[in-house]
Every structure is written in C-alpha cells, then in structure tokens.
Coordinates of C-alpha atoms in Angstrom, one line a residue:
X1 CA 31.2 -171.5 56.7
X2 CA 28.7 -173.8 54.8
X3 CA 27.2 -177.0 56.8
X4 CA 25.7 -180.3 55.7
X5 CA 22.1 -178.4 56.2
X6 CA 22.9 -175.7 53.5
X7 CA 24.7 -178.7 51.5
X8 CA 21.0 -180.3 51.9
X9 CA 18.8 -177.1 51.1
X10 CA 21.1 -176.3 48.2
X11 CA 21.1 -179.8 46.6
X12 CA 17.1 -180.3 48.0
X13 CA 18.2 -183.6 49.3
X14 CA 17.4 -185.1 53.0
X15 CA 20.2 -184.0 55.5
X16 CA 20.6 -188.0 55.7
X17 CA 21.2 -188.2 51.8
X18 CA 23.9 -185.4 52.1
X19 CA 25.4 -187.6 55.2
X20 CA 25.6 -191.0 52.9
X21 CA 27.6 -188.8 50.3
X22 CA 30.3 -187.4 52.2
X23 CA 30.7 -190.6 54.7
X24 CA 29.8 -193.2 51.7
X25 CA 28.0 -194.7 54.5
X26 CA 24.9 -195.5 52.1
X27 CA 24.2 -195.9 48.4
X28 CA 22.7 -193.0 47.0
X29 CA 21.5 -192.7 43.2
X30 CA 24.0 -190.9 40.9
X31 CA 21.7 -188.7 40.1
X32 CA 21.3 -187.5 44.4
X33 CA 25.1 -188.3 44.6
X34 CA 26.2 -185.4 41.5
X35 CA 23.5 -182.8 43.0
X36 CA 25.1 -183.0 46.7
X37 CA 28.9 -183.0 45.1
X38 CA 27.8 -180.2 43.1
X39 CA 26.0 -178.0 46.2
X40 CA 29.5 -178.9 48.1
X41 CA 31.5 -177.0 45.4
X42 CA 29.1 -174.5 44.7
X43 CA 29.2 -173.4 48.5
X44 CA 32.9 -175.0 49.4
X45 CA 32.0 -177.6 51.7
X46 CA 34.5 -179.0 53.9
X47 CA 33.8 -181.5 56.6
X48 CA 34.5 -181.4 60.2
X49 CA 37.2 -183.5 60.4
X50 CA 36.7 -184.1 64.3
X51 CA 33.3 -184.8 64.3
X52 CA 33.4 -187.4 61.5
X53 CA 36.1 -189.0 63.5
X54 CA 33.9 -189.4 66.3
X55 CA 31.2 -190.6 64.3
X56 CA 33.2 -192.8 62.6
X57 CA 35.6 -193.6 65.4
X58 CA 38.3 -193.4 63.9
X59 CA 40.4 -190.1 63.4
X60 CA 42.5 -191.9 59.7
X61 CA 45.4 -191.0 61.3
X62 CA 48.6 -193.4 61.8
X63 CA 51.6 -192.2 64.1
X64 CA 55.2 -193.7 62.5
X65 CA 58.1 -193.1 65.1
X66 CA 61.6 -193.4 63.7
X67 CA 65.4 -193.7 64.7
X68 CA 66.7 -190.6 63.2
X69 CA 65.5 -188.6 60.2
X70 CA 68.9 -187.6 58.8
X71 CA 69.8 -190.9 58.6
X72 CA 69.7 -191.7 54.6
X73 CA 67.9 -195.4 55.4
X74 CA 64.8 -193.5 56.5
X75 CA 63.4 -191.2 53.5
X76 CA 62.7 -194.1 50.9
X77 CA 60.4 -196.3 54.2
X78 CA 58.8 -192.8 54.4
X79 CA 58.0 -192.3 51.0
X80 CA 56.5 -196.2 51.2
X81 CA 54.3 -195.1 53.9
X82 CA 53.1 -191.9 52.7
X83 CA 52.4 -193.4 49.3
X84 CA 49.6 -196.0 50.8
X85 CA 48.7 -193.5 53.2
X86 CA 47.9 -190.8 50.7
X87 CA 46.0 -193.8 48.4
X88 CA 43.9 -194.7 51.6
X89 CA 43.2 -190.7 52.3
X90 CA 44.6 -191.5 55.6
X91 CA 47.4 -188.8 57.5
X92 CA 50.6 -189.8 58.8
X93 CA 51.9 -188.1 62.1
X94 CA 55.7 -188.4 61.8
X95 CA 57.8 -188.4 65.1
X96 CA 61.6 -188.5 65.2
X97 CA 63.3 -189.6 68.7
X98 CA 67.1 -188.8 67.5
X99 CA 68.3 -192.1 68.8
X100 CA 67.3 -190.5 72.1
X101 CA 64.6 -193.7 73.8
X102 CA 63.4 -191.0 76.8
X103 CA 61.7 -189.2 73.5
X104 CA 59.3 -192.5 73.0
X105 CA 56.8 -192.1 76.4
X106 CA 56.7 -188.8 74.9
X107 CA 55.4 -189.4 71.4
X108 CA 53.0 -192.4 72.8
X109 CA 51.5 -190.4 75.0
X110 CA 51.1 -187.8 72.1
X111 CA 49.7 -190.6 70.1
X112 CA 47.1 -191.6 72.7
X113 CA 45.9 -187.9 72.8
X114 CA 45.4 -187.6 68.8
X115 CA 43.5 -190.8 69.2
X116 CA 46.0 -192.6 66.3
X117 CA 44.2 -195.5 64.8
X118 CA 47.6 -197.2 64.8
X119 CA 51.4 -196.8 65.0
X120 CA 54.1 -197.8 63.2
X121 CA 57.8 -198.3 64.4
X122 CA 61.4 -198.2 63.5
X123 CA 62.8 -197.9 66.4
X124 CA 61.7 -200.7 69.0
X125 CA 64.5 -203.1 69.5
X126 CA 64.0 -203.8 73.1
X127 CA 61.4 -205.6 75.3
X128 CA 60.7 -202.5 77.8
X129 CA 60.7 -200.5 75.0
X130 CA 57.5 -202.9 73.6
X131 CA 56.4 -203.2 76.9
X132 CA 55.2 -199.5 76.5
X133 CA 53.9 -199.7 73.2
X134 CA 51.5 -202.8 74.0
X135 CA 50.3 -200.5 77.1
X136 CA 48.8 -198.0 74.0
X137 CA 46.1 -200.5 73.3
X138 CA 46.6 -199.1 70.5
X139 CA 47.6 -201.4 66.8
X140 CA 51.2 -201.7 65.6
X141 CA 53.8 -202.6 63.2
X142 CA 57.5 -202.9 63.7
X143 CA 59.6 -202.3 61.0
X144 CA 62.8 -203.2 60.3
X145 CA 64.0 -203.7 64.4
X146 CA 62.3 -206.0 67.0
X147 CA 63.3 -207.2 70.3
X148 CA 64.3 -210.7 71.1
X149 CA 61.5 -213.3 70.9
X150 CA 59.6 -211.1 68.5
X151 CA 56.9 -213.0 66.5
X152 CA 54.2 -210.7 66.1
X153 CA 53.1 -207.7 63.3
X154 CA 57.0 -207.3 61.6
X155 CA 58.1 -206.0 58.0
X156 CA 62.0 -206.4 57.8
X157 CA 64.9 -207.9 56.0
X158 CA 66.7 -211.2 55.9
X159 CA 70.2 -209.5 58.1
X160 CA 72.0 -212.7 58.1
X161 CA 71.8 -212.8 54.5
X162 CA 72.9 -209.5 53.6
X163 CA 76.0 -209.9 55.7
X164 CA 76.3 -213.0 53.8
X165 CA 76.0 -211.5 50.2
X166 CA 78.1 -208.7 51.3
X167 CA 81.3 -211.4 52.0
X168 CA 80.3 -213.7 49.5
X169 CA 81.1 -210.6 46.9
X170 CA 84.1 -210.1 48.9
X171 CA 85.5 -213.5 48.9
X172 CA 84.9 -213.4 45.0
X173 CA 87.1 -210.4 44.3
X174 CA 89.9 -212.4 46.2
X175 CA 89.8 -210.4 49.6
X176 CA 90.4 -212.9 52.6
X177 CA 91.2 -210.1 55.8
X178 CA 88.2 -208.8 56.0
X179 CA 87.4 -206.5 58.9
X180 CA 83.9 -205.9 60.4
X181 CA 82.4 -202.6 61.6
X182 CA 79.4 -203.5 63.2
X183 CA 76.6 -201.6 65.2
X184 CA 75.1 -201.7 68.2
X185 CA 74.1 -205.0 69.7
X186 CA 71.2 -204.3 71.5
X187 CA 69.7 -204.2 68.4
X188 CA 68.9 -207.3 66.6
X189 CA 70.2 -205.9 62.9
X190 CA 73.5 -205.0 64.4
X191 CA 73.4 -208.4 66.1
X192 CA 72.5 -210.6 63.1
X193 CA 74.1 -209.1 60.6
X194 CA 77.8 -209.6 62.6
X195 CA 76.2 -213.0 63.0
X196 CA 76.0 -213.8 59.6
X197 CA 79.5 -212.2 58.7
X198 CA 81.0 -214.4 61.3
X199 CA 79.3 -217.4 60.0
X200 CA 79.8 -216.6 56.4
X201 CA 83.5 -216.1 57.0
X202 CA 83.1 -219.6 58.7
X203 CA 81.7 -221.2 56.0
X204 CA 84.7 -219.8 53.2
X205 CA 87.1 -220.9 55.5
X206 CA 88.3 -217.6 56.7
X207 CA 89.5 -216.5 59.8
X208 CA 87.8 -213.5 62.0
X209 CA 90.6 -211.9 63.5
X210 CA 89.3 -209.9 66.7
X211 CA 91.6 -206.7 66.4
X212 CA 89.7 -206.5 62.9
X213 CA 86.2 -206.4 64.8
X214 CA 84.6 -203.5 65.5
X215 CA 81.2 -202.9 67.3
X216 CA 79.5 -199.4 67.6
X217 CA 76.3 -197.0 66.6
X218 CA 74.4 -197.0 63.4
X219 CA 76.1 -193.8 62.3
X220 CA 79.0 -191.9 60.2
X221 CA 80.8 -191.1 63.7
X222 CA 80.6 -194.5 64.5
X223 CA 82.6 -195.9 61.6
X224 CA 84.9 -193.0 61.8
X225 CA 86.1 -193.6 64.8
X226 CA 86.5 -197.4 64.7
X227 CA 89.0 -196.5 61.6
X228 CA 90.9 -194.6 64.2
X229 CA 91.0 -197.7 66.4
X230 CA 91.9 -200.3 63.8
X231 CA 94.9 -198.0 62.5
X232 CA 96.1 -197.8 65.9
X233 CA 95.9 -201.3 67.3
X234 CA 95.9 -203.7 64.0
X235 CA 99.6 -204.8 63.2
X236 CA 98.7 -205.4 59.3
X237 CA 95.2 -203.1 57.6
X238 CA 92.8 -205.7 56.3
X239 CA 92.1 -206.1 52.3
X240 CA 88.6 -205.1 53.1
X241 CA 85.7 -203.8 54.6
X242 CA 82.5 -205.2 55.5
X243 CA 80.1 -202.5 57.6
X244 CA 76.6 -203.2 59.1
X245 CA 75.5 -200.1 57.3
X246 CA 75.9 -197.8 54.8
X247 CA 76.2 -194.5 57.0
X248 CA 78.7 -196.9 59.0
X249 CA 80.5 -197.2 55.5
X250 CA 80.6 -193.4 55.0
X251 CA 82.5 -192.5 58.2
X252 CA 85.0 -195.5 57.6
X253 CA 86.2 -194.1 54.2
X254 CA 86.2 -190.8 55.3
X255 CA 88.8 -191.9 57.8
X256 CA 90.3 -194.0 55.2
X257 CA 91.4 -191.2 53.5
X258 CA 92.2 -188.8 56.1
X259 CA 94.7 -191.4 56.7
X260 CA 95.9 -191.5 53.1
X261 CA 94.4 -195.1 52.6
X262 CA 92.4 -195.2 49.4
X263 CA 89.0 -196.9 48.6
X264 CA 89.1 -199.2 46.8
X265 CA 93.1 -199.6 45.9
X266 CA 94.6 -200.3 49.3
X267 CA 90.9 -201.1 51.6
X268 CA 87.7 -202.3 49.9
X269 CA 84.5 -201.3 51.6
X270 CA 80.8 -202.8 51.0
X271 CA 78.0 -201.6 52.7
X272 CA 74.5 -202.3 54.1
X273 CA 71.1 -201.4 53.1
X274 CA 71.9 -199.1 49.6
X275 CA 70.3 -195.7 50.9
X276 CA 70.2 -192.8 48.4
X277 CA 73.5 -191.6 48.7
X278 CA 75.2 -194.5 48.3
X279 CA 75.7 -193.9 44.8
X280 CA 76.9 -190.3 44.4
X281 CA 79.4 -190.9 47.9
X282 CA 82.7 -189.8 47.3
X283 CA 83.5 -193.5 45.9
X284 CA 80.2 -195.0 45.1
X285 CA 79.7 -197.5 47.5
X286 CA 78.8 -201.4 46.9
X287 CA 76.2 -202.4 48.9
X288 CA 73.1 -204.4 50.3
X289 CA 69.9 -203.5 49.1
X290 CA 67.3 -203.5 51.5
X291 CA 64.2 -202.6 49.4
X292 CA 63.4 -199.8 52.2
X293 CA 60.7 -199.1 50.0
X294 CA 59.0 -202.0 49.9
X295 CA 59.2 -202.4 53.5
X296 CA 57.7 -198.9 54.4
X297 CA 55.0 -200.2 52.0
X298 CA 53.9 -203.2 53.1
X299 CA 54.2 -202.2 56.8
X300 CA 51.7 -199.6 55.9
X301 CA 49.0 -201.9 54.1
X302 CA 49.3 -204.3 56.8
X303 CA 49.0 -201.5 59.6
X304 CA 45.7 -201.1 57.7
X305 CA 45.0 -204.5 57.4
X306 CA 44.7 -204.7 61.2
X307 CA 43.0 -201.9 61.5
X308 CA 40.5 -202.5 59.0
X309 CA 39.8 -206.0 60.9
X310 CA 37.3 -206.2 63.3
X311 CA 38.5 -209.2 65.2
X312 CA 42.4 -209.8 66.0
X313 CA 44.4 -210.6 63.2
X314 CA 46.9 -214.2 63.1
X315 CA 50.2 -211.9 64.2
X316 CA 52.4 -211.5 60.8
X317 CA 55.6 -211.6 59.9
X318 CA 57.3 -209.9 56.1
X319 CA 60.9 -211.1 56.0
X320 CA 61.7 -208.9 52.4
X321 CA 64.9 -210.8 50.7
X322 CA 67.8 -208.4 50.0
X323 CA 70.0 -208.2 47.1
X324 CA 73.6 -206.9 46.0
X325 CA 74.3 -204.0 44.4
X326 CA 77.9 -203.9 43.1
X327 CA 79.4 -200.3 42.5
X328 CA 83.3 -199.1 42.7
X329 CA 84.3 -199.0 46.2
X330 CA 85.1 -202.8 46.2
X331 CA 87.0 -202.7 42.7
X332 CA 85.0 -205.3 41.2
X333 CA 85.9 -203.9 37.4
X334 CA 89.4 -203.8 38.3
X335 CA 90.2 -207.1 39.9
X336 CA 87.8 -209.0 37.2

C-alpha cells in the first residue's frame, strides 16, 4: 500500500508539500499541486482516514438518530442530510431506535466511541431524554421534536399552523363534525398540532365534540384502531377527518373501509406532513406539507455551522412554514 513518502519520491516533492495537498492545509503551486495528484493516481493513494482524523481532530463524521425508518416522513429529511453531507465530503452514521427510547444510551454511547463531530436528532421530545444528549459534550441539532422549554439549535415546522390549514380546507368544503386523531402528547407535534385544531375549530365557530377526539402513536396502527373506537362509541360518524399525520391517516381509511365507509363520499380525511406515499395511497390523500426536505437540509448546514465555529454559536431556531396540498380524499373537485 502506497504512503505519503512514496507519494513524495514519486512526485519529488517535500513530504510536507505532499501533506499540504491532501489536507489543503497550505497553498502549494499548481504546478507542485498536479505532480502530487498525479503520483497519487499513478500509485493509488488513499489516505489514512484515522490518522488524519487525529491530526485534524475531527473524524467528518455526523451521527443522525431517528424515530423509525419505515415511517414514510423520514426518507425525504434523510436525503436532505445526506445531500449536504456528501457536498461537505463528510459521512453520516444513521441509527434508528424503533420508537424504542432504551435504544438512545445505546447509540450515544456509540457515538462518543466513533468520536462524531456532531449529532443530529429526530427523536428527542423529552427533557431526560436531552438531559443525556447534553452529557455527549458533543454538538447537536434537533429536528422536527423538542421537549418543553426548548430554545436552543431546532429546524422544525410551524404544527399549530398546519393543523390550522388542514381545518381551514375543511371548513371550506362545508364539513363542520370534524373528528381529530391525534398522536402522542408527550410529544410537542402531537401536542400542538391538536392545539391548533382545537383552536382553529374555535375560531370557525365549531364545536369539538370529545367522543370525536382521539389521541394515540404516530403510526398506521394507531389510526386504525381509534376508527374502531369512534364506530363503537360515536352516536352519529363525523363529516371528516383531520389526523396529526399522514401514516395516522393511512390506518384510519383503511378502517374506513373495512367498515364499508368510503373516503371521501361518506368521511373526508386530510393529513399531516405529505410524505411520499401520500399520493399513490389507495385514495390520494390531502395533506400538510412539511418541506421534510428542507428541514433535513438546513439542520445539516447548521450542524456544520456549529461545528465549523470555534467559539459557541447564539443558539438557533428554523421554524420552516408549511403549506396545503389538496388531493382527492377530501372531495375538493366534487363539492366545488
């Protein structure tokens, strides 16, 4: 295997020369700089990844722990991250706990051994959870979920507004029972997004009946079974839907039409954050988009930001803006 000294005999430049070309730790002549690039392909250079990393300290590696992979929120954020990552020749370290929180001492600790030069997170929504991250040392960006109090490194969305764009389009088709299938409230997206349903239906003069609320997980199962509930206790079905997530929407017209109810006909359902399949589901679904993109994105660049900084950065928030995204499961066409 080929080393910087036979790059250096090769090119007959000084060892340091050939140290300033691979690092770009020093300007070199383009003359020097084409004769080294040229001895590294000739004899097929490649560094020692470790022991630049010490040199450097820093191994340009970033850890990103997330909620759960198969959920279809997830893949666009990733593809945001990986995108800068890949610009910024830096490697991503991808750790899914499966909604399961004991899996997150784990991955830290994994983390800490690779010698990450920074994490980020979708899944902290809790203060112990943070609590363990801040013990790390290491640098960090939430995204998306926070715990209470939060004002530090954040990319997310505006939740109070997407509930609120999700009834407004409601309330516009002429729907006034409007059940809510909600998350879990431990976590402040399920939390404010019922928020701002509750206060949006407030604000059109609507009532919030309680047998039409429904809180649970962030998944098909979830919404699945809350359909079960409402057709057992509700006296009258509501005119439509309104669920905290798009997965959530999935499992409530599933049981929609196990139950011979049909979307959008007899129940219209809307949705929450757009993710991919949204619009190939069995109806398309209307929805919230999130720009999950965007988020994974700018979490990235300002993970890099901070680490990039040599003094602490002034903590910083993203709060992305969503927007509608109108399909057929609400029968907009039809009713207009």
């Amino acid at each position: 295997m080929a080393t910087m000294k036979d790059i250096s005999k090769r090119a007959k430049v000084s060892l340091s020369t050939v140290s300033a070309v691979i690092n770009q730790s020093a300007y070199v002549s383009p003359e020097l700089t084409k004769r080294v690039m040229q001895a590294i392909e000739e004899l097929n250079y490649r560094p020692n990844a470790v022991a630049r990393s010490l040199k450097k300290k820093s191994t340009n590696t970033i850890g990103f722990i997330v909620t759960d992979i198969l959920n279809p929120f997830y893949p666009p954020m990733i593809k945001g991250i990986e995108d800068v990552a890949f610009d910024h020749n830096i490697n991503v370290i991808l750790c899914n706990i499966s909604n399961d929180r004991n899996r997150i001492q784990a991955y830290l600790e994994l983390m800490v051994e690779k010698q990450v030069d920074g994490i980020l997170l979708a899944n902290i929504a809790t203060a112990k959870d943070l609590n363990e991250i801040e013990k790390t040392g290491l640098k960090y960006v939430l995204i998306n979920r926070k715990p209470p109090g939060y004002d530090k490194n954040f990319v997310g969305i505006n939740n109070p507004l997407s509930s609120e764009l999700a009834v407004n389009h409601l309330v516009s088709l002429g729907y006034k029972r409007i059940a809510y299938f909600g998350g879990n409230l431990e976590i402040n997206t399920a939390r404010e997004r019922k928020d701002g349903f509750i206060a949006c239906m407030a604000q059109h003069g609507l009532e919030v009946e309680p047998m039409l609320v429904f809180d649970g997980e962030y998944s098909m199962e979830s919404g699945y079974r809350n359909v079960k509930k409402m057709l057992e206790r509700a006296k009258e079905l509501p005119e439509a839907i309104c669920a905290v997530s798009d997965i959530v929407a999935f499992g409530v017209i599933k049981g929609l039409r196990e139950a011979g109810i049909r979307v959008p006909e007899d129940i219209a359902v809307i949705g929450n954050d757009n993710s991919s399949f949204s619009e190939n589901f069995l109806v398309p679904l209307s929805s919230v988009d999130h720009s999950t993109y965007e988020m994974g994105k700018l979490s990235m660049e300002l993970l890099l930001q901070m680490i990039q900084e040599k003094e602490q950065m002034v903590a910083r928030q993203i709060i992305l803006t969503p927007s509608l995204v109108i399909r057929e499961s609400c029968g907009a066409q039809k009713r207009k």
